PDB file of C-alpha atoms in Angstrom:
ATOM      1  CA  UNK Z   1       0.083  -0.092  -0.214  1.00 44.00           C
ATOM      2  CA  UNK Z   2       2.846   2.662   0.638  1.00 70.00           C
ATOM      3  CA  UNK Z   3       4.194   2.096  -2.739  1.00 69.00           C
ATOM      4  CA  UNK Z   4       1.180   3.060  -4.025  1.00 73.00           C
ATOM      5  CA  UNK Z   5       0.701   5.972  -2.127  1.00 73.00           C
ATOM      6  CA  UNK Z   6       4.268   7.107  -2.962  1.00 69.00           C
ATOM      7  CA  UNK Z   7       3.583   6.733  -6.460  1.00 72.00           C
ATOM      8  CA  UNK Z   8       0.531   8.800  -6.322  1.00 75.00           C
ATOM      9  CA  UNK Z   9       2.416  11.780  -4.322  1.00 75.00           C
ATOM     10  CA  UNK Z  10       5.029  11.512  -7.203  1.00 76.00           C
ATOM     11  CA  UNK Z  11       2.486  11.666  -9.806  1.00 78.00           C
ATOM     12  CA  UNK Z  12       1.052  14.756  -8.441  1.00 80.00           C
ATOM     13  CA  UNK Z  13       3.945  16.378  -7.693  1.00 82.00           C
ATOM     14  CA  UNK Z  14       4.789  16.061 -11.288  1.00 83.00           C
ATOM     15  CA  UNK Z  15       1.494  17.282 -12.236  1.00 85.00           C
ATOM     16  CA  UNK Z  16       1.867  20.431  -9.914  1.00 88.00           C
ATOM     17  CA  UNK Z  17       5.814  21.113 -11.035  1.00 90.00           C
ATOM     18  CA  UNK Z  18       4.808  20.932 -14.859  1.00 92.00           C
ATOM     19  CA  UNK Z  19       1.449  23.246 -14.367  1.00 93.00           C
ATOM     20  CA  UNK Z  20       3.457  25.926 -12.508  1.00 95.00           C
ATOM     21  CA  UNK Z  21       6.233  26.028 -15.401  1.00 96.00           C
ATOM     22  CA  UNK Z  22       3.631  26.429 -18.090  1.00 96.00           C
ATOM     23  CA  UNK Z  23       1.950  29.196 -15.719  1.00 96.00           C
ATOM     24  CA  UNK Z  24       4.918  31.122 -15.715  1.00 97.00           C
ATOM     25  CA  UNK Z  25       6.083  30.965 -18.978  1.00 97.00           C
ATOM     26  CA  UNK Z  26       2.518  31.762 -20.459  1.00 96.00           C
ATOM     27  CA  UNK Z  27       3.019  34.841 -17.840  1.00 95.00           C
ATOM     28  CA  UNK Z  28       6.543  35.756 -19.190  1.00 95.00           C
ATOM     29  CA  UNK Z  29       5.616  35.347 -22.984  1.00 95.00           C
ATOM     30  CA  UNK Z  30       2.377  37.395 -22.552  1.00 95.00           C
ATOM     31  CA  UNK Z  31       3.570  40.326 -20.255  1.00 95.00           C
ATOM     32  CA  UNK Z  32       5.630  42.315 -22.885  1.00 93.00           C
ATOM     33  CA  UNK Z  33       2.283  42.570 -24.880  1.00 95.00           C
ATOM     34  CA  UNK Z  34       0.311  43.168 -22.087  1.00 96.00           C
ATOM     35  CA  UNK Z  35       2.696  46.045 -20.706  1.00 96.00           C
ATOM     36  CA  UNK Z  36       2.885  47.768 -24.440  1.00 96.00           C
ATOM     37  CA  UNK Z  37      -0.775  47.768 -24.658  1.00 96.00           C
ATOM     38  CA  UNK Z  38      -1.157  49.456 -20.944  1.00 96.00           C
ATOM     39  CA  UNK Z  39       1.377  52.148 -22.098  1.00 96.00           C
ATOM     40  CA  UNK Z  40      -0.802  52.874 -25.179  1.00 96.00           C
ATOM     41  CA  UNK Z  41      -4.244  53.012 -22.894  1.00 96.00           C
ATOM     42  CA  UNK Z  42      -2.276  55.295 -20.575  1.00 96.00           C
ATOM     43  CA  UNK Z  43      -0.784  57.609 -23.312  1.00 95.00           C
ATOM     44  CA  UNK Z  44      -4.286  58.079 -24.677  1.00 95.00           C
ATOM     45  CA  UNK Z  45      -6.362  58.295 -21.532  1.00 93.00           C
ATOM     46  CA  UNK Z  46      -4.193  59.920 -19.136  1.00 92.00           C
ATOM     47  CA  UNK Z  47      -2.490  63.415 -19.138  1.00 93.00           C
ATOM     48  CA  UNK Z  48       0.466  65.183 -17.663  1.00 94.00           C
ATOM     49  CA  UNK Z  49       2.423  64.097 -14.500  1.00 94.00           C
ATOM     50  CA  UNK Z  50      -0.294  61.190 -14.231  1.00 91.00           C
ATOM     51  CA  UNK Z  51       0.571  59.802 -17.526  1.00 93.00           C
ATOM     52  CA  UNK Z  52       4.481  60.424 -16.763  1.00 95.00           C
ATOM     53  CA  UNK Z  53       4.464  58.664 -13.284  1.00 93.00           C
ATOM     54  CA  UNK Z  54       2.356  55.668 -14.246  1.00 94.00           C
ATOM     55  CA  UNK Z  55       4.549  55.351 -17.566  1.00 96.00           C
ATOM     56  CA  UNK Z  56       7.908  55.254 -15.453  1.00 95.00           C
ATOM     57  CA  UNK Z  57       6.067  52.772 -12.899  1.00 94.00           C
ATOM     58  CA  UNK Z  58       4.784  50.883 -15.425  1.00 95.00           C
ATOM     59  CA  UNK Z  59       8.574  50.569 -16.859  1.00 95.00           C
ATOM     60  CA  UNK Z  60      10.221  49.859 -13.604  1.00 95.00           C
ATOM     61  CA  UNK Z  61       7.329  47.217 -13.041  1.00 96.00           C
ATOM     62  CA  UNK Z  62       8.038  45.308 -16.121  1.00 95.00           C
ATOM     63  CA  UNK Z  63      11.746  45.058 -15.557  1.00 95.00           C
ATOM     64  CA  UNK Z  64      11.245  43.621 -12.267  1.00 96.00           C
ATOM     65  CA  UNK Z  65       8.343  41.716 -12.723  1.00 97.00           C
ATOM     66  CA  UNK Z  66       9.878  39.889 -15.802  1.00 96.00           C
ATOM     67  CA  UNK Z  67      13.233  39.174 -13.746  1.00 97.00           C
ATOM     68  CA  UNK Z  68      11.031  37.800 -10.885  1.00 97.00           C
ATOM     69  CA  UNK Z  69       9.792  35.420 -13.048  1.00 97.00           C
ATOM     70  CA  UNK Z  70      12.695  34.434 -14.749  1.00 97.00           C
ATOM     71  CA  UNK Z  71      14.264  33.488 -11.386  1.00 97.00           C
ATOM     72  CA  UNK Z  72      10.920  31.708 -10.377  1.00 96.00           C
ATOM     73  CA  UNK Z  73      11.268  29.799 -13.793  1.00 96.00           C
ATOM     74  CA  UNK Z  74      14.984  28.889 -12.645  1.00 96.00           C
ATOM     75  CA  UNK Z  75      14.094  27.744  -9.291  1.00 93.00           C
ATOM     76  CA  UNK Z  76      11.444  25.537 -10.502  1.00 93.00           C
ATOM     77  CA  UNK Z  77      13.569  23.910 -13.731  1.00 93.00           C
ATOM     78  CA  UNK Z  78      15.840  23.195 -11.069  1.00 88.00           C
ATOM     79  CA  UNK Z  79      13.633  21.855  -8.881  1.00 85.00           C
ATOM     80  CA  UNK Z  80      12.062  19.606 -11.330  1.00 86.00           C
ATOM     81  CA  UNK Z  81      15.501  18.314 -12.522  1.00 83.00           C
ATOM     82  CA  UNK Z  82      15.989  17.137  -8.746  1.00 77.00           C
ATOM     83  CA  UNK Z  83      13.028  15.804  -8.534  1.00 70.00           C
ATOM     84  CA  UNK Z  84      13.729  13.561 -11.814  1.00 72.00           C
ATOM     85  CA  UNK Z  85      16.987  12.678 -10.181  1.00 68.00           C
ATOM     86  CA  UNK Z  86      15.294  11.772  -7.102  1.00 61.00           C
ATOM     87  CA  UNK Z  87      13.275   9.306  -8.563  1.00 64.00           C
ATOM     88  CA  UNK Z  88      15.655   7.684 -11.047  1.00 63.00           C
ATOM     89  CA  UNK Z  89      17.938   7.054  -8.367  1.00 59.00           C
ATOM     90  CA  UNK Z  90      15.383   6.126  -5.674  1.00 57.00           C
ATOM     91  CA  UNK Z  91      12.709   4.487  -7.691  1.00 60.00           C
ATOM     92  CA  UNK Z  92      13.223   0.927  -5.694  1.00 62.00           C
ATOM     93  CA  UNK Z  93      13.274   2.692  -2.260  1.00 64.00           C
ATOM     94  CA  UNK Z  94       9.980   3.996  -1.897  1.00 62.00           C
ATOM     95  CA  UNK Z  95      10.591   5.040   1.639  1.00 67.00           C
ATOM     96  CA  UNK Z  96      12.859   6.971   0.724  1.00 67.00           C
ATOM     97  CA  UNK Z  97      11.628   8.294  -2.411  1.00 62.00           C
ATOM     98  CA  UNK Z  98       8.590   9.279  -0.094  1.00 66.00           C
ATOM     99  CA  UNK Z  99      10.752  11.233   2.281  1.00 70.00           C
ATOM    100  CA  UNK Z 100      12.559  12.823  -0.689  1.00 69.00           C
ATOM    101  CA  UNK Z 101       9.310  14.429  -2.016  1.00 69.00           C
ATOM    102  CA  UNK Z 102       8.564  15.889   1.357  1.00 71.00           C
ATOM    103  CA  UNK Z 103      11.782  17.149   1.824  1.00 68.00           C
ATOM    104  CA  UNK Z 104      11.752  19.175  -1.957  1.00 71.00           C
ATOM    105  CA  UNK Z 105       8.332  20.555  -0.223  1.00 78.00           C
ATOM    106  CA  UNK Z 106       7.471  21.650  -3.885  1.00 82.00           C
ATOM    107  CA  UNK Z 107       4.190  22.983  -3.133  1.00 84.00           C
ATOM    108  CA  UNK Z 108       5.409  25.477  -0.459  1.00 87.00           C
ATOM    109  CA  UNK Z 109       8.659  26.399  -2.362  1.00 89.00           C
ATOM    110  CA  UNK Z 110       6.797  27.137  -5.514  1.00 93.00           C
ATOM    111  CA  UNK Z 111       3.820  29.052  -3.969  1.00 94.00           C
ATOM    112  CA  UNK Z 112       6.549  31.115  -2.163  1.00 95.00           C
ATOM    113  CA  UNK Z 113       7.851  32.313  -5.738  1.00 95.00           C
ATOM    114  CA  UNK Z 114       4.287  32.776  -7.087  1.00 96.00           C
ATOM    115  CA  UNK Z 115       3.345  34.745  -3.970  1.00 96.00           C
ATOM    116  CA  UNK Z 116       6.752  37.139  -4.684  1.00 96.00           C
ATOM    117  CA  UNK Z 117       5.203  37.668  -8.123  1.00 97.00           C
ATOM    118  CA  UNK Z 118       1.666  38.323  -6.521  1.00 96.00           C
ATOM    119  CA  UNK Z 119       2.892  40.684  -4.140  1.00 96.00           C
ATOM    120  CA  UNK Z 120       5.298  42.835  -7.143  1.00 95.00           C
ATOM    121  CA  UNK Z 121       1.309  43.068  -8.762  1.00 95.00           C
ATOM    122  CA  UNK Z 122      -0.289  43.987  -5.720  1.00 94.00           C
ATOM    123  CA  UNK Z 123       2.296  47.258  -5.559  1.00 90.00           C
ATOM    124  CA  UNK Z 124       1.138  47.911  -9.162  1.00 92.00           C
ATOM    125  CA  UNK Z 125      -2.491  47.363  -8.968  1.00 92.00           C
ATOM    126  CA  UNK Z 126      -2.881  49.104  -5.443  1.00 92.00           C
ATOM    127  CA  UNK Z 127      -2.526  52.271  -8.097  1.00 87.00           C
ATOM    128  CA  UNK Z 128      -5.749  51.070  -9.297  1.00 83.00           C
ATOM    129  CA  UNK Z 129      -7.368  52.266  -6.164  1.00 85.00           C
ATOM    130  CA  UNK Z 130      -6.797  56.156  -6.937  1.00 80.00           C
ATOM    131  CA  UNK Z 131      -8.933  56.093 -10.116  1.00 86.00           C
ATOM    132  CA  UNK Z 132     -11.557  54.486 -11.997  1.00 91.00           C
ATOM    133  CA  UNK Z 133      -9.575  54.824 -15.385  1.00 91.00           C
ATOM    134  CA  UNK Z 134      -6.620  53.852 -13.849  1.00 92.00           C
ATOM    135  CA  UNK Z 135      -7.807  50.322 -12.469  1.00 92.00           C
ATOM    136  CA  UNK Z 136      -9.190  49.948 -16.087  1.00 93.00           C
ATOM    137  CA  UNK Z 137      -6.186  50.273 -17.706  1.00 94.00           C
ATOM    138  CA  UNK Z 138      -4.559  47.861 -15.248  1.00 95.00           C
ATOM    139  CA  UNK Z 139      -6.976  44.899 -15.825  1.00 94.00           C
ATOM    140  CA  UNK Z 140      -4.334  42.710 -17.080  1.00 95.00           C
ATOM    141  CA  UNK Z 141      -2.525  43.115 -14.255  1.00 96.00           C
ATOM    142  CA  UNK Z 142      -5.259  42.315 -11.890  1.00 94.00           C
ATOM    143  CA  UNK Z 143      -5.765  39.251 -14.014  1.00 95.00           C
ATOM    144  CA  UNK Z 144      -2.450  37.886 -13.428  1.00 96.00           C
ATOM    145  CA  UNK Z 145      -2.514  38.865  -9.546  1.00 95.00           C
ATOM    146  CA  UNK Z 146      -5.834  36.495  -9.767  1.00 95.00           C
ATOM    147  CA  UNK Z 147      -4.453  33.984 -11.633  1.00 96.00           C
ATOM    148  CA  UNK Z 148      -1.511  33.610  -9.489  1.00 96.00           C
ATOM    149  CA  UNK Z 149      -3.873  33.567  -6.359  1.00 96.00           C
ATOM    150  CA  UNK Z 150      -5.773  30.369  -8.141  1.00 95.00           C
ATOM    151  CA  UNK Z 151      -2.495  28.974  -8.658  1.00 94.00           C
ATOM    152  CA  UNK Z 152      -1.539  28.976  -5.066  1.00 95.00           C
ATOM    153  CA  UNK Z 153      -4.893  27.892  -3.871  1.00 94.00           C
ATOM    154  CA  UNK Z 154      -4.853  25.161  -6.287  1.00 91.00           C
ATOM    155  CA  UNK Z 155      -1.331  24.059  -5.225  1.00 90.00           C
ATOM    156  CA  UNK Z 156      -2.045  23.734  -1.881  1.00 88.00           C
ATOM    157  CA  UNK Z 157      -5.705  21.656  -2.491  1.00 87.00           C
ATOM    158  CA  UNK Z 158      -3.585  19.578  -4.852  1.00 78.00           C
ATOM    159  CA  UNK Z 159      -0.892  18.757  -2.239  1.00 72.00           C
ATOM    160  CA  UNK Z 160      -3.425  18.507   0.618  1.00 72.00           C
ATOM    161  CA  UNK Z 161      -5.262  16.020  -0.980  1.00 63.00           C
ATOM    162  CA  UNK Z 162      -8.286  18.107  -1.252  1.00 61.00           C
ATOM    163  CA  UNK Z 163      -8.906  16.645  -4.818  1.00 59.00           C
ATOM    164  CA  UNK Z 164      -9.596  12.879  -4.290  1.00 55.00           C
ATOM    165  CA  UNK Z 165      -8.695  10.607  -7.611  1.00 54.00           C
TER     166      UNK Z 165
END
């Protein structure tokens, strides 16, 4: 019975890591285009200092956010390599494999990275509290934040056994 439990946990962790890699790769692919669209909206909808301030903030945010995504991707890819090595190396010893999966703590490790990204988004989307126009302009970033929060909740539920397979 223990072997089946370890196998199930192994398969869940594998999917969890892959889904989060896909999520972050998608964010990285889309952020540049979304920021460009937001800049166009800022140019056409805002004026003066408000416009200039938001454009500067967006430029800083974009550079920082892309860097954070890249760091998170690097971390999760490294985690996945270790995970795959451990599976290969410990495949005949289910007890050791089970302990190693627990030690890697993929869910909390990944969620810490997603939380860092969500906090970076929180800072910029807090500007939406100022004005309804800014809130509409920043809608793509609000969606990103929501997706990251749902991703973290999903990871916790999946790893916690809330989904019964």
